[in-house]
Short mmCIF file of C-alpha atoms and ligand atoms in Angstrom, two decimals:
data_model
loop_
_atom_site.label_atom_id
_atom_site.label_comp_id
_atom_site.label_asym_id
_atom_site.label_seq_id
_atom_site.Cartn_x
_atom_site.Cartn_y
_atom_site.Cartn_z
CA MET O 1390 32.96 -5.47 -18.08
CA THR O 1391 31.50 -8.39 -15.92
CA ARG O 1392 27.70 -7.34 -16.00
CA GLY O 1393 26.15 -6.91 -12.53
CA ARG O 1394 23.78 -9.24 -11.49
CA PHE O 1395 19.80 -7.99 -10.75
CA ILE O 1396 18.50 -9.69 -6.26
CA THR O 1397 15.64 -9.06 -6.01
CA LEU O 1398 13.79 -10.20 -2.47
CA GLU O 1399 10.11 -10.90 -1.86
CA GLY O 1400 8.21 -11.20 0.45
CA GLY O 1401 4.44 -10.16 2.68
CA GLU O 1402 5.10 -7.43 5.46
CA GLY O 1403 7.67 -7.73 8.57
CA ALA O 1404 9.14 -11.02 6.66
CA GLY O 1405 13.28 -8.88 7.57
CA LYS O 1406 13.77 -8.36 4.42
CA SER O 1407 16.61 -5.31 5.00
CA THR O 1408 17.76 -6.65 7.88
CA GLN O 1409 18.62 -9.62 5.48
CA ILE O 1410 19.34 -6.60 2.53
CA ALA O 1411 22.03 -5.08 4.62
CA LEU O 1412 23.77 -8.42 5.73
CA LEU O 1413 23.63 -9.73 1.49
CA LYS O 1414 25.69 -6.14 0.97
CA ASP O 1415 27.84 -6.80 3.80
CA ALA O 1416 28.68 -10.19 2.71
CA LEU O 1417 29.14 -9.08 -1.26
CA GLU O 1418 31.59 -6.76 -0.23
CA ALA O 1419 33.12 -8.65 1.53
CA SER O 1420 34.40 -10.83 -1.26
CA GLY O 1421 34.74 -7.49 -3.54
CA ARG O 1422 32.19 -6.76 -5.31
CA THR O 1423 30.72 -3.27 -6.22
CA VAL O 1424 26.98 -3.02 -4.21
CA LEU O 1425 24.08 -1.34 -4.90
CA THR O 1426 20.94 -1.66 -2.40
CA THR O 1427 16.89 -0.42 -3.50
CA ARG O 1428 13.59 -0.35 -3.57
CA GLU O 1429 10.66 -0.35 -4.82
CA PRO O 1430 8.09 1.51 -5.46
CA GLY O 1431 10.72 4.24 -5.33
CA GLY O 1432 14.94 3.96 -6.21
CA SER O 1433 14.71 7.11 -8.06
CA PRO O 1434 13.55 10.67 -7.61
CA GLY O 1435 10.79 10.57 -9.05
CA GLY O 1436 9.68 6.55 -8.33
CA GLU O 1437 10.28 7.95 -4.83
CA GLU O 1438 7.37 10.89 -5.89
CA ILE O 1439 5.51 7.22 -7.05
CA ARG O 1440 5.34 5.50 -3.81
CA ASN O 1441 4.07 8.51 -1.39
CA LEU O 1442 1.17 7.90 -3.49
CA LEU O 1443 0.79 4.08 -3.75
CA VAL O 1444 1.76 4.17 0.47
CA ASN O 1445 0.11 6.22 2.07
CA GLY O 1446 -4.20 6.68 2.57
CA ALA O 1447 -6.47 4.98 2.57
CA THR O 1448 -7.04 1.53 1.36
CA ASN O 1449 -9.46 1.76 -0.93
CA ARG O 1450 -7.46 4.91 -2.85
CA TRP O 1451 -6.48 3.02 -6.09
CA GLU O 1452 -8.31 0.59 -8.89
CA PRO O 1453 -5.97 -2.35 -8.87
CA LEU O 1454 -5.09 -1.23 -12.90
CA SER O 1455 -3.97 2.06 -11.30
CA GLU O 1456 -1.66 0.29 -8.94
CA ALA O 1457 -0.78 -1.45 -11.20
CA LEU O 1458 0.51 1.13 -13.33
CA LEU O 1459 1.89 3.49 -11.22
CA ASN O 1460 4.19 1.01 -9.69
CA TYR O 1461 5.42 0.34 -13.18
CA ALA O 1462 5.65 3.72 -14.24
CA ALA O 1463 8.27 3.63 -10.90
CA ARG O 1464 8.89 1.11 -11.89
CA TYR O 1465 10.64 1.56 -15.31
CA GLU O 1466 12.08 5.40 -13.91
CA HIS O 1467 13.57 2.60 -11.45
CA LEU O 1468 15.39 0.56 -14.35
CA GLN O 1469 16.20 3.41 -16.60
CA LYS O 1470 18.02 6.41 -14.86
CA VAL O 1471 19.41 3.05 -11.82
CA ILE O 1472 19.29 -0.02 -12.18
CA LEU O 1473 20.34 -1.01 -15.56
CA PRO O 1474 23.90 1.82 -15.11
CA ALA O 1475 24.32 0.03 -12.13
CA LEU O 1476 23.78 -3.09 -13.74
CA ASP O 1477 26.41 -2.32 -17.02
CA ALA O 1478 29.09 -0.25 -14.62
CA GLY O 1479 29.30 -4.14 -12.71
CA THR O 1480 27.62 -3.19 -9.73
CA TRP O 1481 25.09 -5.71 -8.39
CA VAL O 1482 21.80 -4.21 -7.13
CA ILE O 1483 19.73 -6.09 -4.49
CA CYS O 1484 16.62 -4.59 -4.97
CA ASP O 1485 13.99 -4.35 -1.81
CA ARG O 1486 10.59 -6.36 -3.92
CA PHE O 1487 10.31 -6.26 -8.04
CA ALA O 1488 7.97 -6.69 -10.46
CA ASP O 1489 7.21 -9.96 -8.63
CA SER O 1490 5.24 -7.48 -5.60
CA THR O 1491 2.15 -6.23 -8.71
CA MET O 1492 2.11 -9.61 -9.96
CA ALA O 1493 0.90 -11.45 -5.23
CA TYR O 1494 -0.23 -7.43 -4.13
CA GLN O 1495 -2.78 -6.78 -7.48
CA GLY O 1496 -2.53 -9.46 -9.70
CA TYR O 1497 -3.42 -12.60 -6.72
CA GLY O 1498 -3.95 -10.59 -4.16
CA HIS O 1499 -6.28 -7.72 -5.34
CA GLY O 1500 -7.49 -10.63 -8.38
CA MET O 1501 -6.77 -8.31 -11.09
CA ASP O 1502 -6.22 -10.19 -14.04
CA ARG O 1503 -2.96 -11.31 -13.99
CA GLU O 1504 -2.34 -11.38 -18.34
CA ILE O 1505 -2.83 -7.78 -17.85
CA ILE O 1506 0.08 -7.84 -15.30
CA ARG O 1507 2.87 -10.54 -17.26
CA ARG O 1508 1.50 -7.82 -20.63
CA LEU O 1509 2.88 -4.26 -18.75
CA HIS O 1510 5.56 -6.42 -17.78
CA ARG O 1511 7.89 -7.55 -21.38
CA LEU O 1512 6.96 -3.65 -22.18
CA VAL O 1513 8.37 -2.08 -19.65
CA VAL O 1514 10.60 -4.70 -18.35
CA GLY O 1515 11.14 -6.79 -20.73
CA GLU O 1516 14.35 -8.33 -21.18
CA THR O 1517 15.85 -7.46 -17.14
CA ASN O 1518 14.70 -9.87 -14.84
CA PRO O 1519 15.76 -10.38 -11.84
CA ASP O 1520 19.04 -13.25 -11.89
CA LEU O 1521 17.46 -14.45 -8.76
CA THR O 1522 14.67 -13.58 -6.16
CA LEU O 1523 14.40 -14.53 -2.22
CA ILE O 1524 10.46 -15.27 -1.39
CA PHE O 1525 10.26 -14.33 1.55
CA ASP O 1526 7.84 -16.70 3.92
CA LEU O 1527 5.91 -16.19 6.56
CA PRO O 1528 2.81 -17.04 8.71
CA VAL O 1529 0.46 -13.20 6.99
CA GLU O 1530 0.04 -13.20 11.14
CA ALA O 1531 3.67 -13.02 12.25
CA GLY O 1532 4.64 -10.72 9.87
CA LEU O 1533 1.55 -8.54 10.87
CA GLU O 1534 2.97 -8.04 13.69
CA ARG O 1535 6.06 -7.42 13.38
CA ALA O 1536 5.53 -4.30 10.61
CA GLY O 1537 2.50 -3.50 13.04
CA ILE O 1538 5.03 -3.01 16.31
CA ARG O 1539 7.63 -1.54 13.97
CA GLY O 1540 4.93 1.06 13.47
CA GLU O 1541 7.13 3.11 10.02
CA GLY O 1542 3.93 4.52 8.89
CA GLU O 1543 3.33 4.33 4.71
CA ASP O 1544 0.66 0.96 6.75
CA ARG O 1545 -1.31 1.14 3.36
CA TYR O 1546 -1.70 -2.82 2.46
CA GLU O 1547 -0.94 -3.61 6.14
CA ARG O 1548 -3.99 -2.56 6.43
CA MET O 1549 -5.68 -4.65 4.45
CA GLY O 1550 -7.38 -7.34 5.63
CA LEU O 1551 -5.94 -11.17 6.90
CA ASP O 1552 -7.81 -12.74 3.55
CA PHE O 1553 -5.76 -10.02 1.44
CA HIS O 1554 -2.69 -10.63 2.81
CA ASN O 1555 -3.64 -14.84 2.38
CA ARG O 1556 -3.53 -14.38 -1.20
CA LEU O 1557 -1.06 -12.78 -1.93
CA ARG O 1558 1.52 -15.36 0.36
CA GLU O 1559 0.30 -18.33 -1.40
CA GLY O 1560 0.72 -15.63 -4.75
CA PHE O 1561 4.31 -15.23 -3.71
CA LEU O 1562 4.14 -20.37 -3.06
CA GLU O 1563 3.03 -19.64 -6.90
CA ILE O 1564 4.93 -17.97 -8.61
CA ALA O 1565 8.43 -19.72 -7.17
CA ARG O 1566 6.79 -23.01 -7.65
CA LYS O 1567 6.56 -21.43 -11.77
CA HIS O 1568 10.06 -19.91 -11.81
CA PRO O 1569 11.73 -22.63 -10.18
CA ALA O 1570 15.32 -21.78 -11.47
CA ARG O 1571 14.48 -17.70 -10.71
CA CYS O 1572 13.48 -17.96 -7.23
CA GLU O 1573 13.95 -19.24 -3.74
CA VAL O 1574 11.91 -19.13 -1.18
CA ILE O 1575 13.68 -18.07 2.19
CA ASP O 1576 11.73 -19.12 5.53
CA ALA O 1577 11.00 -15.82 7.45
CA THR O 1578 10.46 -17.83 10.69
CA GLY O 1579 13.72 -18.18 12.29
CA ASP O 1580 16.23 -15.70 14.11
CA ILE O 1581 18.14 -13.74 12.45
CA GLY O 1582 21.48 -15.63 11.47
CA ALA O 1583 18.41 -18.77 10.78
CA VAL O 1584 17.15 -15.83 7.62
CA ALA O 1585 21.20 -14.90 6.37
CA MET O 1586 22.34 -18.31 7.23
CA ALA O 1587 20.06 -19.71 4.92
CA VAL O 1588 20.13 -16.54 1.90
CA HIS O 1589 23.94 -16.77 2.54
CA ASP O 1590 23.46 -20.10 0.67
CA ALA O 1591 20.95 -19.57 -1.73
CA VAL O 1592 22.68 -17.31 -3.30
CA ALA O 1593 25.39 -18.84 -3.14
CA SER O 1594 24.18 -22.04 -4.74
CA LYS O 1595 21.84 -20.52 -8.06
CA LEU O 1596 24.51 -17.74 -8.22
CA GLY O 1597 27.37 -19.99 -8.31
CA ILE O 1598 29.40 -18.38 -6.45
CA ASP O 1599 32.27 -18.25 -3.72
CA LEU O 1600 30.53 -15.82 -0.64
P1 TMP X 942 7.65 -2.05 2.32
O1 TMP X 942 6.57 -1.44 2.91
O2 TMP X 942 8.03 -3.15 0.69
O3 TMP X 942 9.15 -0.86 1.32
O4 TMP X 942 6.63 -2.50 0.40
C1 TMP X 942 5.01 -1.14 0.48
C2 TMP X 942 4.76 -1.14 0.32
O5 TMP X 942 4.44 -1.73 -1.55
C3 TMP X 942 4.09 -3.20 0.00
O6 TMP X 942 3.61 -3.39 1.10
C4 TMP X 942 3.76 -3.73 -1.27
C5 TMP X 942 3.67 -2.66 -2.45
N1 TMP X 942 4.00 -3.05 -3.10
C6 TMP X 942 2.24 -3.95 -3.84
O7 TMP X 942 1.44 -3.41 -4.35
N2 TMP X 942 2.80 -3.79 -5.19
C7 TMP X 942 4.37 -3.56 -6.37
O8 TMP X 942 4.71 -3.77 -6.55
C8 TMP X 942 5.45 -3.06 -5.20
C9 TMP X 942 6.90 -3.24 -5.07
C10 TMP X 942 4.69 -3.28 -3.25
#
């Protein structure tokens, strides 16, 4: 059994990741692959309970370290119970956010000591890093406007202010610069078709597959 590939999508608020995940799943399935889509924080029963604690309530509800620990607790559940079994079974896993979000939001956004996040990462994730990470980039104001129009609740982070969101945008771009083999920045300002084409090209070229 060939192990599945692990693809993550990252970026700020309102970047259009969900729409693109659905389109990528269809394209991969049309080329004969079995695909699981999932998300963080969440993705497992325990992880979804932790998600409720993180995405609702007052913006100052948690200390940055508490947020990082909650995200990594949810991530461990997700990895052990969902992601690793799927990859072992040959399923491709597409995950809406993963560990780069902790580095961007808690590290760059909240200014948490990034070495602590790297240590947590080694402890919880170890070697199971994504094969490919697509970082959706767009101006903060445009993303927050899109997310606000969507108005799905779960808006604790959307309420954190422009400075916070600009720091995490820069953080994601720096992560992409530090990990060029794994990461590809996707310009998320275009329409759905243009972004889908960029995603398609990145997946095909970075993973060396025909799509
Ligand atoms: P979503 O709205 O994209 O589903 O993600 C929920 C929020 O959680 C989003 O604002 C980003 C935030 N988040 C973190 O702050 N740290 C993390 O590790 C993850 C995975 C998400």
